[in-house]
mmCIF file of C-alpha atoms in Angstrom:
data_model
loop_
_atom_site.group_PDB
_atom_site.id
_atom_site.type_symbol
_atom_site.label_atom_id
_atom_site.label_comp_id
_atom_site.label_asym_id
_atom_site.label_seq_id
_atom_site.Cartn_x
_atom_site.Cartn_y
_atom_site.Cartn_z
ATOM 1 C CA MET X 20 83.150 159.049 58.115
ATOM 2 C CA LYS X 21 80.884 160.177 55.344
ATOM 3 C CA ILE X 22 82.231 159.403 51.852
ATOM 4 C CA ARG X 23 80.696 160.848 48.694
ATOM 5 C CA GLU X 24 81.740 159.780 45.213
ATOM 6 C CA GLY X 25 80.749 161.013 41.794
ATOM 7 C CA TYR X 26 81.713 161.773 38.220
ATOM 8 C CA ILE X 27 82.072 165.018 36.288
ATOM 9 C CA PRO X 28 81.621 164.934 32.492
ATOM 10 C CA TYR X 29 84.820 166.110 30.831
ATOM 11 C CA LEU X 30 85.938 166.076 27.179
ATOM 12 C CA GLY X 31 83.414 163.380 26.380
ATOM 13 C CA TYR X 32 84.679 161.181 29.240
ATOM 14 C CA GLN X 33 84.212 161.259 33.027
ATOM 15 C CA THR X 34 86.398 162.424 35.892
ATOM 16 C CA TYR X 35 85.896 160.536 39.145
ATOM 17 C CA TYR X 36 86.062 162.340 42.500
ATOM 18 C CA ARG X 37 85.892 161.269 46.146
ATOM 19 C CA ILE X 38 85.005 163.486 49.112
ATOM 20 C CA VAL X 39 85.639 162.326 52.684
ATOM 21 C CA GLY X 40 84.118 164.090 55.679
ATOM 22 C CA GLU X 41 82.421 167.462 55.996
ATOM 23 C CA SER X 42 84.017 170.832 56.686
ATOM 24 C CA ARG X 43 82.990 172.659 59.816
ATOM 25 C CA GLY X 44 84.280 175.428 62.039
ATOM 26 C CA GLY X 45 85.664 177.420 59.139
ATOM 27 C CA LYS X 46 88.074 174.696 58.049
ATOM 28 C CA LYS X 47 88.730 174.799 54.331
ATOM 29 C CA PRO X 48 88.724 171.641 52.183
ATOM 30 C CA LEU X 49 91.949 169.929 51.159
ATOM 31 C CA LEU X 50 92.192 169.023 47.473
ATOM 32 C CA LEU X 51 94.717 166.324 46.567
ATOM 33 C CA LEU X 52 96.495 166.070 43.207
ATOM 34 C CA HIS X 53 98.005 162.638 42.609
ATOM 35 C CA GLY X 54 101.225 161.785 40.800
ATOM 36 C CA GLY X 55 102.104 160.145 37.539
ATOM 37 C CA PRO X 56 100.632 161.272 35.270
ATOM 38 C CA GLY X 57 98.721 158.044 35.281
ATOM 39 C CA SER X 58 98.718 157.074 38.937
ATOM 40 C CA THR X 59 95.415 157.209 40.852
ATOM 41 C CA HIS X 60 93.906 158.712 43.983
ATOM 42 C CA ASN X 61 94.165 155.342 45.752
ATOM 43 C CA TYR X 62 97.224 156.023 47.884
ATOM 44 C CA PHE X 63 95.709 159.265 49.177
ATOM 45 C CA GLU X 64 93.114 157.267 51.098
ATOM 46 C CA VAL X 65 95.733 156.965 53.862
ATOM 47 C CA LEU X 66 94.938 160.667 54.471
ATOM 48 C CA ASP X 67 91.238 160.041 55.186
ATOM 49 C CA CYS X 68 92.032 160.579 58.865
ATOM 50 C CA LEU X 69 92.429 164.298 58.160
ATOM 51 C CA ALA X 70 88.655 164.438 57.734
ATOM 52 C CA GLU X 71 88.239 163.484 61.389
ATOM 53 C CA GLU X 72 89.292 167.032 62.273
ATOM 54 C CA GLY X 73 86.228 168.517 60.551
ATOM 55 C CA ARG X 74 87.659 169.064 57.102
ATOM 56 C CA GLU X 75 86.628 167.763 53.675
ATOM 57 C CA VAL X 76 89.397 165.776 52.006
ATOM 58 C CA ILE X 77 88.885 165.615 48.248
ATOM 59 C CA SER X 78 90.733 163.455 45.757
ATOM 60 C CA TYR X 79 90.108 162.525 42.146
ATOM 61 C CA ASP X 80 91.469 160.332 39.386
ATOM 62 C CA GLN X 81 92.921 162.475 36.633
ATOM 63 C CA LEU X 82 91.633 161.656 33.179
ATOM 64 C CA GLY X 83 93.113 158.459 31.777
ATOM 65 C CA CYS X 84 93.596 156.470 34.981
ATOM 66 C CA GLY X 85 91.733 154.718 37.762
ATOM 67 C CA ASN X 86 88.012 155.397 37.773
ATOM 68 C CA SER X 87 88.548 158.076 35.106
ATOM 69 C CA TRP X 88 89.840 155.464 32.671
ATOM 70 C CA VAL X 89 89.754 156.173 28.938
ATOM 71 C CA GLU X 90 89.582 153.211 26.577
ATOM 72 C CA GLY X 91 91.904 153.099 23.581
ATOM 73 C CA GLU X 92 94.795 155.314 22.569
ATOM 74 C CA HIS X 93 94.201 159.058 22.782
ATOM 75 C CA PRO X 94 97.539 160.877 22.495
ATOM 76 C CA GLU X 95 95.719 164.164 21.922
ATOM 77 C CA LEU X 96 94.535 164.077 25.540
ATOM 78 C CA TRP X 97 97.950 163.996 27.203
ATOM 79 C CA THR X 98 98.647 167.714 27.389
ATOM 80 C CA TYR X 99 99.033 170.222 30.212
ATOM 81 C CA LYS X 100 95.791 171.852 29.085
ATOM 82 C CA THR X 101 93.838 168.632 29.698
ATOM 83 C CA TRP X 102 94.874 168.393 33.336
ATOM 84 C CA ASP X 103 94.848 172.161 34.015
ATOM 85 C CA GLU X 104 91.293 172.549 32.758
ATOM 86 C CA GLU X 105 90.180 169.354 34.521
ATOM 87 C CA LEU X 106 91.372 170.833 37.814
ATOM 88 C CA MET X 107 89.559 174.103 37.137
ATOM 89 C CA LEU X 108 86.340 172.277 36.209
ATOM 90 C CA LEU X 109 86.538 170.174 39.368
ATOM 91 C CA ARG X 110 86.879 173.278 41.538
ATOM 92 C CA LYS X 111 83.959 174.948 39.772
ATOM 93 C CA THR X 112 81.675 171.903 39.878
ATOM 94 C CA LEU X 113 82.344 171.112 43.539
ATOM 95 C CA LYS X 114 82.173 174.836 44.457
ATOM 96 C CA LEU X 115 85.619 174.821 46.036
ATOM 97 C CA GLU X 116 85.876 178.575 46.421
ATOM 98 C CA LYS X 117 88.493 178.361 49.168
ATOM 99 C CA LEU X 118 90.762 175.395 49.718
ATOM 100 C CA HIS X 119 94.196 174.061 50.514
ATOM 101 C CA LEU X 120 95.951 172.461 47.542
ATOM 102 C CA LEU X 121 98.305 169.484 47.911
ATOM 103 C CA GLY X 122 100.221 168.087 44.957
ATOM 104 C CA GLN X 123 102.368 164.975 45.236
ATOM 105 C CA SER X 124 105.122 164.400 42.648
ATOM 106 C CA TRP X 125 103.552 165.273 39.236
ATOM 107 C CA GLY X 126 100.585 166.608 41.207
ATOM 108 C CA GLY X 127 102.882 169.300 42.593
ATOM 109 C CA MET X 128 103.957 170.208 39.066
ATOM 110 C CA LEU X 129 100.296 170.561 38.167
ATOM 111 C CA ALA X 130 99.728 172.798 41.208
ATOM 112 C CA ILE X 131 102.728 175.014 40.355
ATOM 113 C CA GLU X 132 101.595 175.379 36.755
ATOM 114 C CA TYR X 133 98.015 176.116 37.806
ATOM 115 C CA LEU X 134 99.055 178.809 40.272
ATOM 116 C CA CYS X 135 101.586 180.472 37.964
ATOM 117 C CA ASN X 136 99.610 180.391 34.723
ATOM 118 C CA TYR X 137 96.028 180.918 35.906
ATOM 119 C CA ARG X 138 96.433 182.958 39.117
ATOM 120 C CA PRO X 139 93.394 181.340 40.786
ATOM 121 C CA GLU X 140 91.730 182.929 43.775
ATOM 122 C CA GLY X 141 90.874 181.154 46.997
ATOM 123 C CA VAL X 142 93.920 178.893 47.428
ATOM 124 C CA GLN X 143 94.700 179.330 51.117
ATOM 125 C CA SER X 144 97.949 177.383 51.029
ATOM 126 C CA LEU X 145 100.019 175.087 48.859
ATOM 127 C CA ILE X 146 101.572 171.777 49.919
ATOM 128 C CA LEU X 147 104.244 170.362 47.599
ATOM 129 C CA SER X 148 104.850 166.764 48.620
ATOM 130 C CA SER X 149 107.938 165.136 47.038
ATOM 131 C CA SER X 150 107.515 167.330 43.984
ATOM 132 C CA LEU X 151 109.771 169.381 41.701
ATOM 133 C CA PRO X 152 110.186 172.778 40.023
ATOM 134 C CA SER X 153 112.188 171.594 37.003
ATOM 135 C CA CYS X 154 112.404 168.378 35.017
ATOM 136 C CA ALA X 155 115.996 169.184 34.047
ATOM 137 C CA LEU X 156 116.980 169.388 37.722
ATOM 138 C CA TRP X 157 115.009 166.203 38.395
ATOM 139 C CA ALA X 158 116.956 164.337 35.708
ATOM 140 C CA GLU X 159 120.294 165.590 37.045
ATOM 141 C CA GLU X 160 119.470 164.380 40.528
ATOM 142 C CA GLN X 161 118.154 160.981 39.419
ATOM 143 C CA HIS X 162 121.349 160.401 37.451
ATOM 144 C CA ARG X 163 123.411 161.398 40.487
ATOM 145 C CA GLN X 164 121.506 158.916 42.626
ATOM 146 C CA LEU X 165 122.131 156.139 40.122
ATOM 147 C CA ALA X 166 125.508 155.850 41.840
ATOM 148 C CA PHE X 167 123.711 153.980 44.629
ATOM 149 C CA LEU X 168 123.066 151.083 42.234
ATOM 150 C CA PRO X 169 125.601 148.316 41.541
ATOM 151 C CA ALA X 170 127.958 149.086 38.652
ATOM 152 C CA GLU X 171 126.332 146.594 36.282
ATOM 153 C CA GLU X 172 122.903 148.133 36.870
ATOM 154 C CA GLN X 173 124.256 151.635 36.285
ATOM 155 C CA ALA X 174 125.756 150.412 33.012
ATOM 156 C CA ALA X 175 122.423 148.869 31.989
ATOM 157 C CA VAL X 176 120.647 152.195 32.491
ATOM 158 C CA ARG X 177 123.270 154.080 30.467
ATOM 159 C CA GLU X 178 123.055 151.533 27.665
ATOM 160 C CA ALA X 179 119.253 151.724 27.548
ATOM 161 C CA GLU X 180 119.342 155.528 27.416
ATOM 162 C CA GLN X 181 121.875 155.476 24.587
ATOM 163 C CA SER X 182 120.106 152.821 22.535
ATOM 164 C CA GLY X 183 116.504 153.699 23.349
ATOM 165 C CA ASP X 184 115.863 150.021 24.082
ATOM 166 C CA TYR X 185 114.376 149.595 27.547
ATOM 167 C CA SER X 186 113.393 145.952 27.160
ATOM 168 C CA GLY X 187 116.520 144.327 28.602
ATOM 169 C CA GLU X 188 116.129 142.263 31.748
ATOM 170 C CA LEU X 189 119.131 143.873 33.478
ATOM 171 C CA TYR X 190 117.749 147.342 32.748
ATOM 172 C CA LYS X 191 114.340 146.348 34.142
ATOM 173 C CA ARG X 192 116.003 144.996 37.264
ATOM 174 C CA ALA X 193 118.015 148.203 37.648
ATOM 175 C CA GLU X 194 114.940 150.397 37.314
ATOM 176 C CA ALA X 195 112.987 148.289 39.805
ATOM 177 C CA HIS X 196 115.904 148.398 42.251
ATOM 178 C CA TYR X 197 116.163 152.183 41.909
ATOM 179 C CA MET X 198 112.457 152.694 42.477
ATOM 180 C CA GLU X 199 112.543 150.451 45.531
ATOM 181 C CA LEU X 200 115.381 152.546 46.975
ATOM 182 C CA PHE X 201 113.879 155.957 46.313
ATOM 183 C CA CYS X 202 110.167 155.617 45.492
ATOM 184 C CA ALA X 203 108.387 152.764 47.274
ATOM 185 C CA GLY X 204 108.512 149.056 47.940
ATOM 186 C CA ALA X 205 105.904 146.562 46.879
ATOM 187 C CA PRO X 206 102.826 146.509 49.159
ATOM 188 C CA THR X 207 102.718 143.713 51.701
ATOM 189 C CA ALA X 208 99.850 141.971 53.452
ATOM 190 C CA GLU X 209 100.220 144.544 56.248
ATOM 191 C CA SER X 210 99.959 147.550 53.898
ATOM 192 C CA PRO X 211 96.757 149.629 53.909
ATOM 193 C CA GLU X 212 94.095 148.196 51.624
ATOM 194 C CA CYS X 213 94.219 151.221 49.326
ATOM 195 C CA LEU X 214 97.847 150.405 48.476
ATOM 196 C CA ARG X 215 97.124 146.721 47.844
ATOM 197 C CA ARG X 216 94.057 147.385 45.713
ATOM 198 C CA PRO X 217 94.530 146.777 41.965
ATOM 199 C CA LYS X 218 94.564 150.001 39.998
ATOM 200 C CA ARG X 219 94.303 151.003 36.356
ATOM 201 C CA ALA X 220 97.430 153.056 35.823
ATOM 202 C CA GLY X 221 97.533 155.372 32.822
ATOM 203 C CA ARG X 222 100.705 154.112 31.189
ATOM 204 C CA SER X 223 100.075 155.925 27.895
ATOM 205 C CA ALA X 224 99.757 159.258 29.726
ATOM 206 C CA TYR X 225 103.043 158.616 31.528
ATOM 207 C CA LEU X 226 104.876 157.662 28.347
ATOM 208 C CA ALA X 227 103.639 160.777 26.540
ATOM 209 C CA THR X 228 104.688 163.114 29.340
ATOM 210 C CA GLN X 229 107.596 161.706 31.338
ATOM 211 C CA GLY X 230 108.703 158.799 29.137
ATOM 212 C CA GLU X 231 110.088 155.375 29.983
ATOM 213 C CA ASN X 232 111.317 156.104 33.510
ATOM 214 C CA GLU X 233 112.090 158.696 36.178
ATOM 215 C CA PHE X 234 115.717 159.128 35.115
ATOM 216 C CA GLN X 235 115.126 161.440 32.163
ATOM 217 C CA ALA X 236 112.016 163.112 30.745
ATOM 218 C CA THR X 237 111.685 162.307 27.054
ATOM 219 C CA GLY X 238 108.041 163.310 26.568
ATOM 220 C CA ILE X 239 106.511 166.769 26.863
ATOM 221 C CA PHE X 240 107.962 167.131 30.383
ATOM 222 C CA LYS X 241 111.492 167.459 29.009
ATOM 223 C CA ASP X 242 111.062 171.243 28.710
ATOM 224 C CA TRP X 243 109.018 171.766 31.904
ATOM 225 C CA GLU X 244 110.853 174.490 33.826
ATOM 226 C CA TYR X 245 109.437 176.683 36.608
ATOM 227 C CA ARG X 246 112.424 177.480 38.829
ATOM 228 C CA SER X 247 112.453 181.136 37.856
ATOM 229 C CA ARG X 248 108.684 181.436 38.279
ATOM 230 C CA LEU X 249 108.345 180.082 41.809
ATOM 231 C CA ARG X 250 108.572 183.654 43.117
ATOM 232 C CA GLU X 251 105.155 184.274 41.555
ATOM 233 C CA ILE X 252 103.543 181.961 44.126
ATOM 234 C CA GLU X 253 103.128 184.195 47.161
ATOM 235 C CA ILE X 254 100.708 182.075 49.187
ATOM 236 C CA PRO X 255 102.043 180.070 52.167
ATOM 237 C CA SER X 256 103.774 176.975 50.788
ATOM 238 C CA LEU X 257 104.779 173.823 52.646
ATOM 239 C CA ILE X 258 107.411 171.567 51.087
ATOM 240 C CA ILE X 259 107.598 167.968 52.274
ATOM 241 C CA SER X 260 110.246 165.495 51.179
ATOM 242 C CA GLY X 261 112.099 162.441 52.415
ATOM 243 C CA THR X 262 115.819 161.937 52.870
ATOM 244 C CA ASN X 263 115.677 158.937 50.503
ATOM 245 C CA ASP X 264 113.268 160.494 48.019
ATOM 246 C CA LEU X 265 113.203 160.863 44.243
ATOM 247 C CA CYS X 266 112.688 164.473 45.321
ATOM 248 C CA THR X 267 116.199 164.871 46.691
ATOM 249 C CA PRO X 268 117.089 167.473 49.335
ATOM 250 C CA LEU X 269 118.569 169.647 46.565
ATOM 251 C CA ILE X 270 115.285 169.587 44.642
ATOM 252 C CA ALA X 271 113.301 170.376 47.798
ATOM 253 C CA LYS X 272 115.692 173.183 48.791
ATOM 254 C CA THR X 273 115.415 174.673 45.296
ATOM 255 C CA MET X 274 111.658 174.977 45.842
ATOM 256 C CA TYR X 275 112.182 176.323 49.354
ATOM 257 C CA ASP X 276 114.635 178.954 48.126
ATOM 258 C CA GLY X 277 112.430 179.987 45.196
ATOM 259 C CA LEU X 278 109.069 180.307 46.945
ATOM 260 C CA PRO X 279 108.663 183.643 48.801
ATOM 261 C CA ASN X 280 106.635 182.252 51.719
ATOM 262 C CA ALA X 281 107.845 178.701 52.260
ATOM 263 C CA ARG X 282 108.487 176.138 54.962
ATOM 264 C CA TRP X 283 110.331 172.870 54.368
ATOM 265 C CA GLU X 284 109.944 169.685 56.410
ATOM 266 C CA LEU X 285 112.375 166.844 55.732
ATOM 267 C CA PHE X 286 111.249 163.344 56.738
ATOM 268 C CA PRO X 287 114.191 161.131 57.797
ATOM 269 C CA GLY X 288 114.251 157.687 56.222
ATOM 270 C CA CYS X 289 111.270 158.323 53.934
ATOM 271 C CA ARG X 290 111.144 157.744 50.214
ATOM 272 C CA HIS X 291 108.749 159.252 47.663
ATOM 273 C CA MET X 292 105.594 158.650 49.696
ATOM 274 C CA CYS X 293 106.247 160.276 53.060
ATOM 275 C CA PHE X 294 102.501 160.304 53.712
ATOM 276 C CA VAL X 295 102.569 156.494 53.723
ATOM 277 C CA GLU X 296 105.905 155.817 55.388
ATOM 278 C CA ASP X 297 105.470 158.310 58.249
ATOM 279 C CA ASN X 298 101.729 158.778 58.146
ATOM 280 C CA GLU X 299 101.306 159.918 61.752
ATOM 281 C CA ARG X 300 103.843 162.742 61.496
ATOM 282 C CA TYR X 301 102.630 163.709 58.030
ATOM 283 C CA CYS X 302 98.996 164.030 59.104
ATOM 284 C CA ALA X 303 99.902 165.944 62.268
ATOM 285 C CA LEU X 304 101.973 168.352 60.167
ATOM 286 C CA LEU X 305 99.164 168.881 57.663
ATOM 287 C CA ASN X 306 96.591 169.486 60.391
ATOM 288 C CA GLU X 307 98.810 172.060 62.069
ATOM 289 C CA TRP X 308 99.663 173.738 58.772
ATOM 290 C CA MET X 309 96.107 174.007 57.462
ATOM 291 C CA GLU X 310 94.702 175.262 60.762
ATOM 292 C CA GLN X 311 97.307 178.019 60.639
ATOM 293 C CA TYR X 312 96.128 179.167 57.200
ATOM 294 C CA ASP X 313 92.386 178.419 57.233
#
């Protein structure tokens, strides 16, 4: 498949993008918004197969991570405006007049904010993959799921939250255990290369927005709340989540109930990256969904 890569100047830095395939037969491109903030596009390469159906699949590294790395500390960059306007510039530069928009985790938050606050034209459909409409609801559900950890690990998390000291070994073990249960395991030799590839994660962006962990937003995300505004998104919306996901069934159902034109697909046994853990079903679902709304 044809792969095109490039950079877009942005705020004195550069935003990396990657385009797989070529659209034909009226099929609209799929634009992917990765999680974090501070993750990278890497894991989305498992969706390259979608381009085999005659559709451009476009991903990019948001400013501050991966191939869009920013040297040094730049706290002024880690704002909603930075990522909102980066998305708008990408669409304009790549001439993405009509497209499907998929946001995974934080990427779904970015998509919700973009659609509610900027009312863009040309978005044929929205896919919210293991995402959320409210950081307060997210925190409630993560704390509920802490009950799946051993008692001593639960206590370590509570102590760290109370003291603000996240350096303890037991706390680190508890967090790692939690993320293995509900987010993802460490890549193995059999994992796709894009998951094994070293990446430059934007830790400073994550700390400024979410904070130390997924349990409780302590950065600017702490007040992020869009439950009451989901009704403003009238385009067809597909919600995807796993039964063992950081995006719990309650979080997914809250999005399903709030969006006027929604469908929800629950993936049994999957954690936070359904597109990796049940790739065949995920890609078949996306192909069917996008063809319906091209």
